[in-house]
C-alpha atoms as one frame of an Amber mdcrd trajectory, in Angstrom:
protein
 -19.654  -6.697  10.854 -16.775  -4.115  11.673 -17.683  -1.618  14.268 -17.668
   2.056  13.414 -14.533   2.831  15.335 -12.479   0.258  13.830 -10.580   0.685
  10.683 -11.316  -2.381   8.565  -9.918  -3.213   5.237 -12.414  -5.831   4.043
 -15.701  -5.279   5.912 -18.226  -2.516   5.840 -18.686   0.043   8.492 -22.198
   0.226   9.798 -23.548   3.806  10.608 -26.131   2.312  13.077 -23.626   3.064
  15.724 -22.277   6.199  14.538 -24.125   8.374  16.990 -22.135   6.642  20.025
 -20.250   9.013  22.377 -17.109   7.646  21.253 -17.622   8.438  17.449 -20.130
  11.269  17.476 -21.586  11.250  13.868 -25.128  12.361  14.134 -27.954  11.027
  11.927 -29.937  14.393  11.983 -29.105  17.846  11.143 -29.697  20.656  13.575
 -33.258  21.193  12.690 -33.892  17.466  13.529 -34.295  16.151   9.983 -32.707
  12.788   9.015 -29.482  13.348   6.976 -29.380  11.952   3.525 -27.451   8.840
   2.847 -24.719  10.643   0.988 -24.709  13.186   3.937 -24.136  10.719   6.518
 -21.690   8.708   4.664 -19.728  11.950   4.017 -19.813  12.884   7.658 -18.510
   9.194   8.606 -15.751   9.558   6.159 -14.806  12.629   7.502 -14.575  11.255
  11.133 -12.781   8.169   9.954 -10.078  10.130   8.243  -9.703  12.047  11.411
  -9.316   8.659  13.323  -6.851   7.336  10.718  -4.735  10.660  10.905  -4.845
  10.677  14.696  -2.325   7.570  14.643   0.207   9.098  12.102  -0.033  12.423
  10.786  -1.049  12.636   7.241  -1.574   8.883   7.076  -4.462   9.223   5.106
  -3.117  11.528   2.475  -0.389   9.373   1.950  -2.373   6.381   1.422  -5.708
   7.705   0.235  -5.463   6.060  -3.248  -5.408   2.864  -1.398  -8.435   3.400
   0.730 -11.880   2.766  -0.022 -14.613   3.286   2.501 -17.352   0.704   2.463
 -20.036   2.392   4.735 -23.444   0.660   4.963 -26.480   2.802   6.124 -27.394
   1.692   8.611 -26.238  -1.730   8.664 -24.828  -4.571   6.318 -27.903  -6.296
   6.433 -29.622  -3.229   4.498 -27.516  -4.176   1.522 -28.481  -7.868   1.611
 -32.028  -6.739   2.030 -31.701  -4.663  -1.065 -30.980  -7.967  -2.826 -33.433
 -10.324  -1.005 -36.471  -8.031  -0.826 -38.647  -5.952  -3.214 -38.637  -2.772
  -1.096 -35.456  -1.685   0.478 -34.939  -0.068   3.965 -32.342   1.674   6.040
 -33.798   0.573   9.561 -34.251  -2.699  11.173 -32.692  -4.485   8.286 -31.574
  -7.558  10.288 -35.361  -8.166  11.200 -36.466  -7.382   7.454 -33.853  -9.905
   6.185 -34.956 -12.650   8.446 -38.588 -12.159   7.246 -37.705 -12.159   3.444
 -35.054 -14.953   3.581 -36.263 -18.452   3.530 -34.765 -20.092   6.696 -34.855
 -23.658   5.231 -32.497 -22.208   2.450 -30.290 -19.827   4.333 -30.344 -19.042
   8.134 -30.122 -15.445   8.891 -27.572 -15.045  11.839 -24.729 -12.695  12.696
 -21.972 -15.296  11.970 -19.616 -15.397   9.206 -20.644 -18.585   7.324 -24.140
 -17.247   7.168 -22.926 -13.912   5.828 -20.931 -15.913   3.388 -23.972 -17.762
   2.125 -26.150 -14.729   2.028 -23.659 -12.722   0.078 -23.224 -15.210  -2.465
 -25.219 -13.550  -5.080 -22.955 -10.678  -4.996 -20.211 -12.845  -6.758 -22.481
 -12.161  -9.912 -21.868  -8.436 -11.576 -25.475  -8.307 -12.339 -26.599  -8.744
  -8.924 -24.253  -6.020  -7.812 -25.657  -3.638 -10.437 -29.297  -4.227  -9.102
 -28.437  -3.722  -5.509 -26.480  -0.403  -6.516 -29.418   0.868  -8.155 -31.708
   0.060  -4.959 -29.388   0.937  -2.115 -27.749   4.319  -2.209 -25.026   3.523
   0.394 -24.126   0.310  -1.721 -24.191   2.456  -4.859 -21.606   4.917  -3.061
 -19.393   1.993  -2.358 -19.592   0.555  -5.869 -18.827   4.110  -7.354 -15.689
   4.339  -5.231 -14.460   0.982  -6.592 -15.240   2.031 -10.114 -13.562   5.396
  -9.567 -10.497   3.420  -8.223 -10.203   1.153 -11.190 -10.076   3.863 -13.537
């Protein structure tokens, strides 16, 4: 999984660490209410664009058509939970995933081979569509892909 302060070409960026001092994207508004998924994603994108442009002026603007943000709220495991569980969640997704996946079939661990196996169902377009209907941050990512393909 890619950390929020990294720029990653192929891995989602998790918002669970976005409140850290070095990134400073809050999960709550000034009244203390949790931000909507869409608002949080938008704030993270704004921050990432600022980071991208800090290295080379106008880099994002010059390459925006090639950049797709994969931002999972709050972790990649939440996208997986949306496939493996009936109910979706944005909190404690690793623990939820461990509770819904049969450990005799797939071991849930933060290791690439485990993620490869857990994400196998996403090779099927129908499963992608099902998860996009259940998870708003995954849906945002899929919408970006569809808009780019047009």
